[in-house]
Amino acid sequence: MNNTNCVAIYSKKYNTSFDMDDNYYMKMALQEAQVAFEAGEVPVGAVVVCKDRIIARAHNLTETLTDVTAHAEMQAITAASSVLGGKYLNECTLYVTVEPCVMCAGAIGWSQMGKLVYGASDEKRGYTQFAPKALHPKTTVVSGIMAIECGELMKNFFVSKRARLN
Protein backbone atom coordinates (compact mmCIF):
# COMPACT_ATOMS: atom_id res chain seq x y z
CA MET A 1 0.00 0.00 0.00
CA ASN A 2 1.29 3.46 -0.86
CA ASN A 3 1.10 5.39 2.39
CA THR A 4 1.91 8.75 0.79
CA ASN A 5 -1.75 9.55 0.16
CA CYS A 6 -2.88 8.95 3.73
CA VAL A 7 0.00 10.61 5.55
CA ALA A 8 -1.00 13.17 8.16
CA ILE A 9 1.54 15.94 8.41
CA TYR A 10 1.80 18.39 11.26
CA SER A 11 4.59 20.89 11.54
CA LYS A 12 5.32 23.79 13.79
CA LYS A 13 6.41 25.52 10.60
CA TYR A 14 3.23 24.41 8.80
CA ASN A 15 5.01 22.38 6.15
CA THR A 16 2.60 21.15 3.51
CA SER A 17 4.90 18.57 1.96
CA PHE A 18 7.36 16.00 3.23
CA ASP A 19 10.71 14.78 2.05
CA MET A 20 10.39 11.45 0.21
CA ASP A 21 13.45 10.34 2.18
CA ASP A 22 11.27 10.38 5.30
CA ASN A 23 9.74 7.08 4.16
CA TYR A 24 13.18 5.52 3.65
CA TYR A 25 14.46 6.53 7.08
CA MET A 26 11.20 5.50 8.74
CA LYS A 27 11.69 2.05 7.19
CA MET A 28 15.09 1.95 8.90
CA ALA A 29 13.45 2.88 12.21
CA LEU A 30 10.87 0.13 11.61
CA GLN A 31 13.70 -2.38 11.20
CA GLU A 32 14.95 -1.35 14.65
CA ALA A 33 11.42 -1.70 16.03
CA GLN A 34 11.27 -5.23 14.60
CA VAL A 35 14.50 -6.09 16.46
CA ALA A 36 12.85 -4.86 19.67
CA PHE A 37 9.71 -6.92 18.92
CA GLU A 38 11.77 -10.08 18.45
CA ALA A 39 13.59 -9.42 21.74
CA GLY A 40 10.32 -9.05 23.66
CA GLU A 41 10.71 -5.29 23.97
CA VAL A 42 7.95 -2.81 23.15
CA PRO A 43 8.62 -2.37 19.41
CA VAL A 44 9.78 1.21 19.07
CA GLY A 45 12.71 1.96 16.79
CA ALA A 46 14.63 5.14 16.05
CA VAL A 47 17.33 6.44 13.77
CA VAL A 48 19.14 9.77 13.77
CA VAL A 49 20.12 11.23 10.42
CA CYS A 50 22.66 13.99 9.92
CA LYS A 51 23.48 15.33 6.47
CA ASP A 52 21.73 12.41 4.73
CA ARG A 53 23.62 9.80 6.75
CA ILE A 54 22.33 7.57 9.54
CA ILE A 55 24.58 8.27 12.52
CA ALA A 56 22.62 6.34 15.16
CA ARG A 57 20.19 3.41 15.31
CA ALA A 58 18.35 2.24 18.40
CA HIS A 59 15.36 0.37 19.74
CA ASN A 60 13.74 0.01 23.14
CA LEU A 61 15.92 -1.74 25.69
CA THR A 62 13.87 -1.20 28.84
CA GLU A 63 13.41 -4.91 29.55
CA THR A 64 16.91 -5.94 28.51
CA LEU A 65 18.58 -3.28 30.67
CA THR A 66 15.86 -3.20 33.36
CA ASP A 67 15.92 0.56 32.88
CA VAL A 68 12.71 2.52 32.39
CA THR A 69 14.65 5.30 30.64
CA ALA A 70 16.11 3.01 27.94
CA HIS A 71 13.64 4.13 25.28
CA ALA A 72 14.65 4.02 21.62
CA GLU A 73 14.78 7.81 21.40
CA MET A 74 17.02 8.14 24.46
CA GLN A 75 19.38 5.48 23.13
CA ALA A 76 19.49 7.13 19.69
CA ILE A 77 20.12 10.63 21.08
CA THR A 78 22.96 9.35 23.27
CA ALA A 79 24.55 7.48 20.37
CA ALA A 80 24.22 10.44 17.98
CA SER A 81 25.72 12.84 20.51
CA SER A 82 28.63 10.46 20.93
CA VAL A 83 29.19 10.23 17.17
CA LEU A 84 29.11 14.01 16.75
CA GLY A 85 31.04 14.76 19.93
CA GLY A 86 28.48 17.25 21.20
CA LYS A 87 25.13 17.42 22.94
CA TYR A 88 23.29 19.57 20.39
CA LEU A 89 21.70 17.83 17.44
CA ASN A 90 20.21 20.86 15.71
CA GLU A 91 21.36 19.67 12.28
CA CYS A 92 19.89 16.20 12.79
CA THR A 93 16.56 14.49 12.25
CA LEU A 94 15.19 11.86 14.61
CA TYR A 95 12.94 9.25 13.01
CA VAL A 96 10.93 7.23 15.51
CA THR A 97 8.15 4.74 14.87
CA VAL A 98 5.84 5.96 17.65
CA GLU A 99 5.19 9.43 19.02
CA PRO A 100 7.71 10.13 21.80
CA CYS A 101 6.62 10.14 25.43
CA VAL A 102 7.09 13.23 27.62
CA MET A 103 10.50 12.03 28.88
CA CYS A 104 11.80 11.51 25.36
CA ALA A 105 10.29 14.77 24.13
CA GLY A 106 12.19 16.53 26.90
CA ALA A 107 15.45 14.92 25.78
CA ILE A 108 14.66 15.80 22.16
CA GLY A 109 14.10 19.38 23.29
CA TRP A 110 17.31 19.56 25.35
CA SER A 111 19.29 18.15 22.42
CA GLN A 112 17.78 20.86 20.19
CA MET A 113 16.96 18.28 17.54
CA GLY A 114 16.41 20.00 14.20
CA LYS A 115 13.55 17.79 13.07
CA LEU A 116 11.41 15.06 14.60
CA VAL A 117 9.58 12.60 12.35
CA TYR A 118 7.33 9.99 13.91
CA GLY A 119 4.98 7.34 12.61
CA ALA A 120 2.06 6.32 14.82
CA SER A 121 0.53 8.70 17.33
CA ASP A 122 0.27 7.62 20.95
CA GLU A 123 -2.98 8.87 22.47
CA LYS A 124 -2.19 7.30 25.87
CA ARG A 125 1.40 8.42 26.49
CA GLY A 126 2.42 10.74 23.64
CA TYR A 127 4.01 14.09 24.38
CA THR A 128 1.43 16.03 22.32
CA GLN A 129 -1.21 14.96 24.84
CA PHE A 130 0.69 16.05 27.96
CA ALA A 131 3.54 18.41 27.05
CA PRO A 132 3.09 19.79 23.53
CA LYS A 133 5.70 22.50 24.17
CA ALA A 134 8.44 20.12 25.37
CA LEU A 135 10.39 20.29 22.11
CA HIS A 136 12.81 23.07 21.19
CA PRO A 137 10.90 25.93 19.52
CA LYS A 138 12.91 25.53 16.30
CA THR A 139 12.29 21.78 15.99
CA THR A 140 10.20 20.92 12.95
CA VAL A 141 7.73 18.08 13.55
CA VAL A 142 6.32 15.71 10.94
CA SER A 143 3.93 12.98 12.05
CA GLY A 144 2.10 10.15 10.37
CA ILE A 145 4.92 8.82 8.19
CA MET A 146 4.13 5.12 7.71
CA ALA A 147 1.69 5.43 10.61
CA ILE A 148 -0.26 2.34 9.60
CA GLU A 149 2.81 0.08 9.54
CA CYS A 150 4.16 1.54 12.78
CA GLY A 151 0.81 1.20 14.52
CA GLU A 152 0.29 -2.37 13.30
CA LEU A 153 3.63 -3.48 14.74
CA MET A 154 2.66 -2.08 18.15
CA LYS A 155 -0.79 -3.64 17.95
CA ASN A 156 0.62 -7.03 16.97
CA PHE A 157 3.11 -6.92 19.82
CA PHE A 158 0.45 -6.37 22.47
CA VAL A 159 -1.93 -8.92 20.93
CA SER A 160 0.82 -11.56 21.02
CA LYS A 161 1.80 -10.55 24.56
CA ARG A 162 -1.79 -10.90 25.79
CA ALA A 163 -2.09 -14.27 24.01
CA ARG A 164 1.02 -15.54 25.86
CA LEU A 165 -0.48 -14.49 29.19
CA ASN A 166 -3.71 -16.40 28.63
N, CA, C and O of each residue as an XYZ file, in Angstrom:
664
protein
N       0.846     -1.191      0.000
C       0.000      0.000      0.000
C       0.880      1.239      0.000
O       1.849      1.310      0.757
N       0.560      2.205     -0.830
C       1.289      3.462     -0.860
C       0.735      4.364      0.230
O      -0.411      4.807      0.151
N       1.529      4.631      1.227
C       1.099      5.388      2.388
C       1.158      6.890      2.155
O       0.672      7.655      2.989
N       1.736      7.330      1.050
C       1.912      8.752      0.787
C       0.580      9.489      0.796
O       0.506     10.619      1.280
N      -0.464      8.876      0.274
C      -1.755      9.546      0.162
C      -2.462      9.719      1.495
O      -3.280     10.627      1.644
N      -2.162      8.867      2.467
C      -2.885      8.954      3.735
C      -2.014      9.475      4.872
O      -2.358      9.321      6.044
N      -0.896     10.086      4.529
C       0.000     10.612      5.549
C      -0.583     11.881      6.149
O      -1.025     12.773      5.425
N      -0.581     11.957      7.476
C      -0.999     13.172      8.162
C       0.251     13.936      8.560
O       1.127     13.400      9.239
N       0.327     15.162      8.144
C       1.538     15.938      8.412
C       1.188     17.124      9.296
O       0.264     17.885      9.012
N       1.944     17.262     10.368
C       1.800     18.392     11.256
C       3.181     18.980     11.458
O       4.141     18.243     11.684
N       3.293     20.264     11.382
C       4.591     20.888     11.537
C       4.429     22.221     12.233
O       3.503     22.980     11.945
N       5.333     22.496     13.147
C       5.317     23.793     13.790
C       5.550     24.897     12.768
O       5.178     26.049     12.991
N       6.159     24.544     11.664
C       6.412     25.517     10.600
C       5.373     25.399      9.494
O       5.510     26.027      8.444
N       4.330     24.594      9.724
C       3.226     24.412      8.800
C       3.675     23.937      7.423
O       3.199     24.425      6.399
N       4.596     22.982      7.414
C       5.013     22.382      6.146
C       3.810     21.693      5.513
O       3.005     21.071      6.206
N       3.697     21.808      4.204
C       2.595     21.153      3.514
C       3.077     19.975      2.685
O       2.270     19.300      2.046
N       4.366     19.721      2.685
C       4.902     18.572      1.964
C       5.954     17.906      2.839
O       6.420     18.488      3.819
N       6.323     16.690      2.479
C       7.357     16.003      3.229
C       8.401     15.471      2.277
O       8.137     15.238      1.097
N       9.579     15.285      2.807
C      10.711     14.779      2.048
C      10.481     13.295      1.784
O      10.205     12.542      2.718
N      10.588     12.865      0.537
C      10.386     11.447      0.207
C      11.368     10.567      0.969
O      11.091      9.386      1.180
N      12.501     11.108      1.385
C      13.449     10.339      2.180
C      12.884      9.975      3.554
O      13.365      9.039      4.193
N      11.875     10.703      4.004
C      11.265     10.381      5.296
C      10.778      8.937      5.316
O      10.925      8.254      6.330
N      10.208      8.466      4.226
C       9.744      7.077      4.162
C      10.917      6.103      4.273
O      10.817      5.093      4.970
N      12.006      6.393      3.606
C      13.182      5.520      3.654
C      13.720      5.416      5.083
O      13.959      4.319      5.587
N      13.904      6.553      5.718
C      14.461      6.531      7.076
C      13.479      5.937      8.085
O      13.896      5.312      9.060
N      12.178      6.129      7.858
C      11.203      5.498      8.745
C      11.261      3.979      8.585
O      11.071      3.251      9.560
N      11.519      3.496      7.381
C      11.691      2.049      7.190
C      12.876      1.543      8.001
O      12.828      0.437      8.539
N      13.927      2.330      8.094
C      15.088      1.949      8.897
C      14.709      1.907     10.383
O      15.131      1.008     11.110
N      13.922      2.871     10.820
C      13.449      2.877     12.208
C      12.549      1.674     12.467
O      12.593      1.082     13.545
N      11.730      1.312     11.473
C      10.868      0.127     11.611
C      11.689     -1.153     11.728
O      11.295     -2.077     12.439
N      12.819     -1.215     11.041
C      13.699     -2.376     11.195
C      14.191     -2.484     12.636
O      14.260     -3.581     13.190
N      14.531     -1.353     13.239
C      14.947     -1.351     14.648
C      13.793     -1.785     15.544
O      13.995     -2.535     16.500
N      12.594     -1.321     15.242
C      11.419     -1.704     16.031
C      11.183     -3.208     15.945
O      10.787     -3.835     16.927
N      11.423     -3.780     14.781
C      11.272     -5.227     14.603
C      12.273     -5.989     15.470
O      11.942     -7.038     16.023
N      13.486     -5.469     15.591
C      14.496     -6.086     16.465
C      13.991     -6.074     17.908
O      14.128     -7.062     18.629
N      13.411     -4.954     18.318
C      12.846     -4.860     19.669
C      11.725     -5.879     19.848
O      11.674     -6.576     20.861
N      10.835     -5.968     18.876
C       9.714     -6.920     18.916
C      10.232     -8.328     19.150
O       9.744     -9.042     20.026
N      11.226     -8.721     18.359
C      11.774    -10.082     18.449
C      12.482    -10.346     19.774
O      12.623    -11.496     20.189
N      12.928     -9.273     20.440
C      13.593     -9.421     21.736
C      12.611     -9.324     22.904
O      13.017     -9.393     24.065
N      11.316     -9.165     22.597
C      10.324     -9.048     23.656
C      10.212     -7.658     24.230
O       9.595     -7.465     25.278
N      10.797     -6.688     23.562
C      10.713     -5.286     23.971
C       9.535     -4.630     23.256
O       9.139     -5.076     22.179
N       8.974     -3.579     23.843
C       7.953     -2.809     23.147
C       8.591     -2.316     21.851
O       9.645     -1.681     21.886
N       7.961     -2.601     20.703
C       8.615     -2.370     19.407
C       8.632     -0.918     18.932
O       7.846     -0.509     18.077
N       9.544     -0.165     19.511
C       9.780      1.205     19.069
C      11.210      1.249     18.564
O      12.133      0.778     19.229
N      11.383      1.821     17.380
C      12.712      1.959     16.785
C      12.964      3.406     16.422
O      12.037      4.183     16.195
N      14.257      3.756     16.371
C      14.632      5.136     16.051
C      15.941      5.165     15.287
O      16.815      4.321     15.483
N      16.059      6.151     14.414
C      17.332      6.441     13.768
C      17.532      7.944     13.778
O      16.575      8.714     13.705
N      18.793      8.351     13.871
C      19.145      9.769     13.774
C      19.927      9.946     12.487
O      20.878      9.216     12.208
N      19.502     10.938     11.707
C      20.123     11.229     10.421
C      20.741     12.615     10.474
O      20.113     13.572     10.928
N      21.976     12.713     10.005
C      22.663     13.992      9.923
C      23.312     14.089      8.548
O      24.131     13.250      8.173
N      22.940     15.108      7.815
C      23.482     15.328      6.468
C      23.315     14.082      5.589
O      24.266     13.614      4.963
N      22.099     13.563      5.558
C      21.726     12.411      4.727
C      22.451     11.120      5.077
O      22.593     10.236      4.233
N      22.910     11.008      6.321
C      23.618      9.801      6.752
C      23.084      9.365      8.108
O      22.957     10.179      9.023
N      22.774      8.089      8.236
C      22.335      7.570      9.536
C      23.551      7.515     10.456
O      24.533      6.828     10.172
N      23.465      8.253     11.567
C      24.584      8.267     12.518
C      24.265      7.494     13.792
O      25.157      7.235     14.601
N      22.995      7.123     13.976
C      22.622      6.340     15.163
C      21.372      5.532     14.870
O      20.458      6.000     14.191
N      21.342      4.311     15.392
C      20.186      3.415     15.306
C      19.928      2.892     16.714
O      20.864      2.620     17.466
N      18.655      2.755     17.063
C      18.353      2.244     18.400
C      16.939      1.685     18.441
O      16.104      1.982     17.586
N      16.696      0.874     19.451
C      15.356      0.374     19.738
C      15.208      0.290     21.248
O      16.187      0.405     21.986
N      13.988      0.090     21.696
C      13.736      0.006     23.136
C      14.581     -1.091     23.771
O      14.722     -2.186     23.226
N      15.129     -0.779     24.914
C      15.922     -1.743     25.689
C      15.507     -1.758     27.162
O      16.286     -2.164     28.024
N      14.289     -1.318     27.446
C      13.872     -1.198     28.844
C      13.853     -2.526     29.583
O      14.229     -2.584     30.753
N      13.426     -3.588     28.923
C      13.406     -4.914     29.552
C      14.813     -5.491     29.641
O      15.207     -6.027     30.676
N      15.554     -5.380     28.570
C      16.910     -5.936     28.511
C      17.807     -5.313     29.568
O      18.569     -6.014     30.233
N      17.718     -3.994     29.724
C      18.580     -3.281     30.674
C      17.919     -3.059     32.024
O      18.534     -2.487     32.924
N      16.671     -3.502     32.180
C      15.857     -3.202     33.362
C      16.015     -1.721     33.739
O      16.354     -1.369     34.868
N      15.754     -0.885     32.746
C      15.922      0.561     32.878
C      14.749      1.244     32.187
O      14.627      1.186     30.963
N      13.891      1.889     32.964
C      12.709      2.523     32.388
C      13.047      3.682     31.463
O      12.191      4.121     30.695
N      14.258      4.182     31.517
C      14.651      5.295     30.637
C      15.288      4.826     29.336
O      15.678      5.661     28.519
N      15.405      3.540     29.119
C      16.109      3.013     27.944
C      15.197      2.940     26.716
O      15.134      1.920     26.030
N      14.497      4.043     26.457
C      13.636      4.127     25.284
C      14.493      4.296     24.033
O      15.637      4.745     24.106
N      13.929      3.933     22.895
C      14.646      4.016     21.618
C      15.181      5.425     21.369
O      16.322      5.594     20.939
N      14.358      6.427     21.640
C      14.777      7.809     21.400
C      15.968      8.191     22.265
O      16.906      8.830     21.789
N      15.932      7.803     23.526
C      17.024      8.138     24.457
C      18.316      7.467     24.005
O      19.383      8.080     24.024
N      18.211      6.209     23.600
C      19.380      5.479     23.130
C      19.952      6.127     21.861
O      21.167      6.259     21.719
N      19.068      6.526     20.948
C      19.495      7.130     19.685
C      20.135      8.499     19.909
O      21.144      8.820     19.281
N      19.561      9.299     20.791
C      20.119     10.628     21.083
C      21.505     10.488     21.692
O      22.430     11.205     21.309
N      21.653      9.571     22.634
C      22.957      9.349     23.270
C      23.994      8.909     22.247
O      25.118      9.412     22.240
N      23.617      7.970     21.383
C      24.553      7.476     20.368
C      24.924      8.576     19.377
O      26.092      8.710     19.013
N      23.946      9.360     18.942
C      24.216     10.440     17.982
C      25.121     11.507     18.590
O      26.028     12.007     17.926
N      24.878     11.852     19.835
C      25.722     12.842     20.512
C      27.158     12.344     20.605
O      28.107     13.113     20.451
N      27.300     11.062     20.858
C      28.631     10.459     20.934
C      29.337     10.517     19.579
O      30.522     10.841     19.508
N      28.613     10.204     18.511
C      29.189     10.235     17.167
C      29.643     11.647     16.800
O      30.721     11.839     16.238
N      28.806     12.625     17.126
C      29.114     14.007     16.751
C      30.034     14.718     17.744
O      30.602     15.766     17.434
N      30.175     14.145     18.929
C      31.037     14.756     19.930
C      30.452     16.006     20.550
O      31.191     16.889     20.986
N      29.135     16.090     20.595
C      28.479     17.253     21.201
C      27.047     16.926     21.557
O      26.465     15.977     21.030
N      26.478     17.718     22.456
C      25.131     17.422     22.943
C      24.009     18.013     22.091
O      22.855     17.609     22.236
N      24.322     18.952     21.213
C      23.288     19.573     20.395
C      23.179     18.899     19.036
O      24.178     18.696     18.346
N      21.974     18.563     18.671
C      21.705     17.830     17.436
C      20.821     18.657     16.500
O      19.942     18.119     15.827
N      21.060     19.950     16.466
C      20.206     20.864     15.708
C      20.273     20.663     14.194
O      19.403     21.149     13.471
N      21.280     19.962     13.710
C      21.358     19.672     12.277
C      20.922     18.235     11.965
O      21.164     17.725     10.871
N      20.288     17.606     12.927
C      19.893     16.198     12.786
C      18.379     16.046     12.751
O      17.625     16.929     13.159
N      17.967     14.882     12.242
C      16.558     14.486     12.248
C      16.441     13.163     12.976
O      17.191     12.224     12.708
N      15.496     13.097     13.899
C      15.194     11.859     14.609
C      13.945     11.252     13.987
O      12.892     11.888     13.934
N      14.073     10.020     13.520
C      12.938      9.248     13.010
C      12.596      8.218     14.060
O      13.462      7.449     14.477
N      11.348      8.190     14.498
C      10.925      7.228     15.510
C       9.552      6.688     15.129
O       8.699      7.428     14.640
N       9.349      5.407     15.354
C       8.145      4.736     14.866
C       6.870      5.132     15.604
O       5.777      5.041     15.047
N       7.004      5.568     16.843
C       5.842      5.957     17.645
C       6.115      7.326     18.262
O       7.254      7.649     18.600
N       5.082      8.110     18.402
C       5.192      9.428     19.023
C       5.942      9.330     20.353
O       5.610      8.488     21.187
N       6.938     10.172     20.556
C       7.710     10.125     21.804
C       6.857     10.435     23.038
O       5.880     11.181     22.973
N       7.257      9.841     24.155
C       6.622     10.144     25.434
C       7.163     11.492     25.931
O       8.029     12.092     25.292
N       6.655     11.956     27.057
C       7.087     13.234     27.619
C       8.574     13.215     27.956
O       9.274     14.192     27.692
N       9.069     12.117     28.535
C      10.496     12.028     28.882
C      11.357     12.182     27.637
O      12.319     12.950     27.629
N      11.009     11.454     26.591
C      11.800     11.507     25.359
C      11.673     12.862     24.671
O      12.643     13.370     24.109
N      10.479     13.444     24.715
C      10.292     14.774     24.130
C      11.174     15.793     24.849
O      11.724     16.697     24.220
N      11.307     15.646     26.156
C      12.193     16.534     26.902
C      13.636     16.399     26.445
O      14.336     17.397     26.269
N      14.080     15.158     26.253
C      15.451     14.924     25.781
C      15.635     15.446     24.357
O      16.688     15.987     24.018
N      14.607     15.279     23.528
C      14.665     15.802     22.160
C      14.774     17.329     22.214
O      15.527     17.933     21.449
N      14.029     17.933     23.110
C      14.095     19.384     23.290
C      15.459     19.843     23.774
O      16.023     20.793     23.231
N      16.000     19.173     24.799
C      17.308     19.559     25.347
C      18.425     19.350     24.331
O      19.428     20.063     24.356
N      18.260     18.381     23.441
C      19.288     18.149     22.416
C      19.151     19.129     21.244
O      20.005     19.178     20.359
N      18.081     19.895     21.255
C      17.784     20.863     20.190
C      17.721     20.196     18.817
O      18.211     20.733     17.824
N      17.110     19.022     18.786
C      16.955     18.276     17.537
C      16.338     19.180     16.476
O      15.364     19.885     16.743
N      16.910     19.156     15.269
C      16.414     20.001     14.196
C      15.043     19.594     13.694
O      14.206     20.444     13.387
N      14.816     18.286     13.610
C      13.550     17.788     13.073
C      13.200     16.471     13.747
O      14.067     15.630     13.984
N      11.943     16.305     14.047
C      11.407     15.065     14.597
C      10.378     14.527     13.615
O       9.455     15.239     13.221
N      10.541     13.264     13.220
C       9.584     12.603     12.347
C       9.124     11.339     13.065
O       9.942     10.489     13.418
N       7.817     11.216     13.282
C       7.328      9.991     13.906
C       6.185      9.392     13.112
O       5.503     10.066     12.340
N       6.000      8.091     13.333
C       4.980      7.341     12.611
C       3.635      7.403     13.300
O       2.852      8.322     13.061
N       3.362      6.429     14.155
C       2.061      6.318     14.818
C       1.961      7.285     15.991
O       2.928      7.499     16.722
N       0.789      7.859     16.156
C       0.527      8.699     17.326
C       0.295      7.799     18.534
O      -0.061      6.629     18.393
N       0.499      8.358     19.712
C       0.275      7.615     20.954
C      -0.675      8.425     21.831
O      -0.253      9.309     22.576
N      -1.970      8.108     21.728
C      -2.977      8.867     22.473
C      -2.870      8.678     23.980
O      -3.324      9.534     24.738
N      -2.280      7.575     24.428
C      -2.190      7.300     25.865
C      -0.983      7.943     26.539
O      -1.086      8.426     27.667
N       0.164      7.952     25.853
C       1.398      8.419     26.489
C       2.201      9.421     25.656
O       3.296      9.813     26.061
N       1.685      9.836     24.518
C       2.424     10.736     23.636
C       2.594     12.134     24.211
O       1.748     12.625     24.958
N       3.703     12.764     23.847
C       4.006     14.090     24.382
C       2.991     15.144     23.956
O       2.761     16.097     24.701
N       2.374     15.005     22.779
C       1.432     16.032     22.324
C       0.207     16.116     23.224
O      -0.460     17.148     23.290
N      -0.077     15.025     23.911
C      -1.208     14.961     24.837
C      -0.899     15.686     26.149
O      -1.772     16.344     26.715
N       0.339     15.566     26.631
C       0.688     16.052     27.961
C       1.648     17.234     27.993
O       1.573     18.057     28.906
N       2.534     17.337     27.031
C       3.542     18.405     27.046
C       3.864     18.851     25.613
O       4.984     18.661     25.138
N       2.888     19.439     24.934
C       3.092     19.787     23.528
C       4.204     20.819     23.292
O       4.657     20.981     22.158
N       4.640     21.503     24.323
C       5.700     22.505     24.166
C       7.059     22.000     24.651
O       7.976     22.796     24.858
N       7.195     20.687     24.833
C       8.436     20.124     25.373
C       9.605     20.220     24.393
O      10.760     20.269     24.816
N       9.322     20.248     23.108
C      10.394     20.293     22.112
C      10.987     21.697     22.015
O      10.377     22.675     22.448
N      12.182     21.778     21.443
C      12.810     23.071     21.192
C      11.924     23.854     20.222
O      11.360     23.257     19.304
N      11.786     25.152     20.394
C      10.896     25.931     19.517
C      11.254     25.869     18.030
O      10.387     26.079     17.181
N      12.508     25.588     17.706
C      12.913     25.534     16.301
C      12.805     24.130     15.700
O      13.070     23.947     14.512
N      12.424     23.149     16.498
C      12.287     21.779     15.987
C      11.069     21.672     15.088
O       9.957     22.028     15.476
N      11.295     21.180     13.890
C      10.205     20.915     12.953
C       9.667     19.519     13.252
O      10.439     18.590     13.487
N       8.346     19.375     13.244
C       7.728     18.082     13.546
C       6.896     17.610     12.358
O       6.079     18.353     11.814
N       7.123     16.365     11.973
C       6.321     15.714     10.938
C       5.798     14.417     11.548
O       6.573     13.617     12.071
N       4.499     14.211     11.481
C       3.934     12.984     12.045
C       3.148     12.231     10.988
O       2.754     12.793      9.966
N       2.929     10.956     11.246
C       2.102     10.146     10.373
C       2.849      9.438      9.254
O       2.218      8.814      8.401
N       4.162      9.516      9.234
C       4.924      8.819      8.189
C       4.868      7.318      8.484
O       5.332      6.865      9.530
N       4.302      6.567      7.565
C       4.135      5.117      7.708
C       3.386      4.772      9.000
O       3.678      3.765      9.646
N       2.434      5.606      9.360
C       1.692      5.433     10.613
C       0.993      4.080     10.694
O       0.941      3.469     11.762
N       0.465      3.620      9.588
C      -0.257      2.337      9.597
C       0.693      1.202      9.946
O       0.391      0.386     10.817
N       1.838      1.142      9.274
C       2.813      0.081      9.538
C       3.341      0.155     10.970
O       3.476     -0.867     11.643
N       3.634      1.357     11.422
C       4.160      1.535     12.782
C       3.121      1.125     13.825
O       3.440      0.448     14.802
N       1.888      1.541     13.605
C       0.811      1.195     14.524
C       0.506     -0.297     14.550
O       0.231     -0.865     15.607
N       0.555     -0.926     13.383
C       0.285     -2.366     13.302
C       1.325     -3.176     14.076
O       0.984     -4.161     14.732
N       2.582     -2.766     13.999
C       3.633     -3.482     14.737
C       3.368     -3.408     16.235
O       3.505     -4.408     16.940
N       2.991     -2.236     16.724
C       2.664     -2.085     18.153
C       1.450     -2.947     18.517
O       1.460     -3.660     19.520
N       0.421     -2.868     17.694
C      -0.794     -3.635     17.953
C      -0.480     -5.132     17.998
O      -0.915     -5.833     18.912
N       0.268     -5.615     17.018
C       0.621     -7.032     16.968
C       1.426     -7.465     18.178
O       1.249     -8.575     18.679
N       2.305     -6.600     18.647
C       3.114     -6.918     19.824
C       2.215     -7.156     21.039
O       2.363     -8.156     21.741
N       1.291     -6.239     21.278
C       0.453     -6.368     22.471
C      -0.576     -7.484     22.341
O      -0.945     -8.093     23.345
N      -1.043     -7.763     21.139
C      -1.933     -8.918     20.927
C      -1.182    -10.201     21.255
O      -1.710    -11.064     21.957
N       0.044    -10.338     20.757
C       0.819    -11.559     21.025
C       1.207    -11.656     22.500
O       1.278    -12.754     23.052
N       1.453    -10.533     23.129
C       1.804    -10.546     24.562
C       0.599    -11.003     25.398
O       0.744    -11.804     26.321
N      -0.586    -10.488     25.065
C      -1.794    -10.903     25.786
C      -2.080    -12.395     25.550
O      -2.511    -13.097     26.465
N      -1.842    -12.868     24.341
C      -2.091    -14.274     24.009
C      -1.167    -15.180     24.840
O      -1.585    -16.255     25.272
N       0.066    -14.759     25.061
C       1.015    -15.544     25.859
C       0.605    -15.583     27.327
O       0.889    -16.557     28.023
N      -0.058    -14.536     27.802
C      -0.478    -14.486     29.195
C      -1.690    -15.356     29.462
O      -1.900    -15.798     30.591
N      -2.482    -15.604     28.444
C      -3.713    -16.403     28.632
C      -3.485    -17.864     28.493
O      -4.422    -18.651     28.625
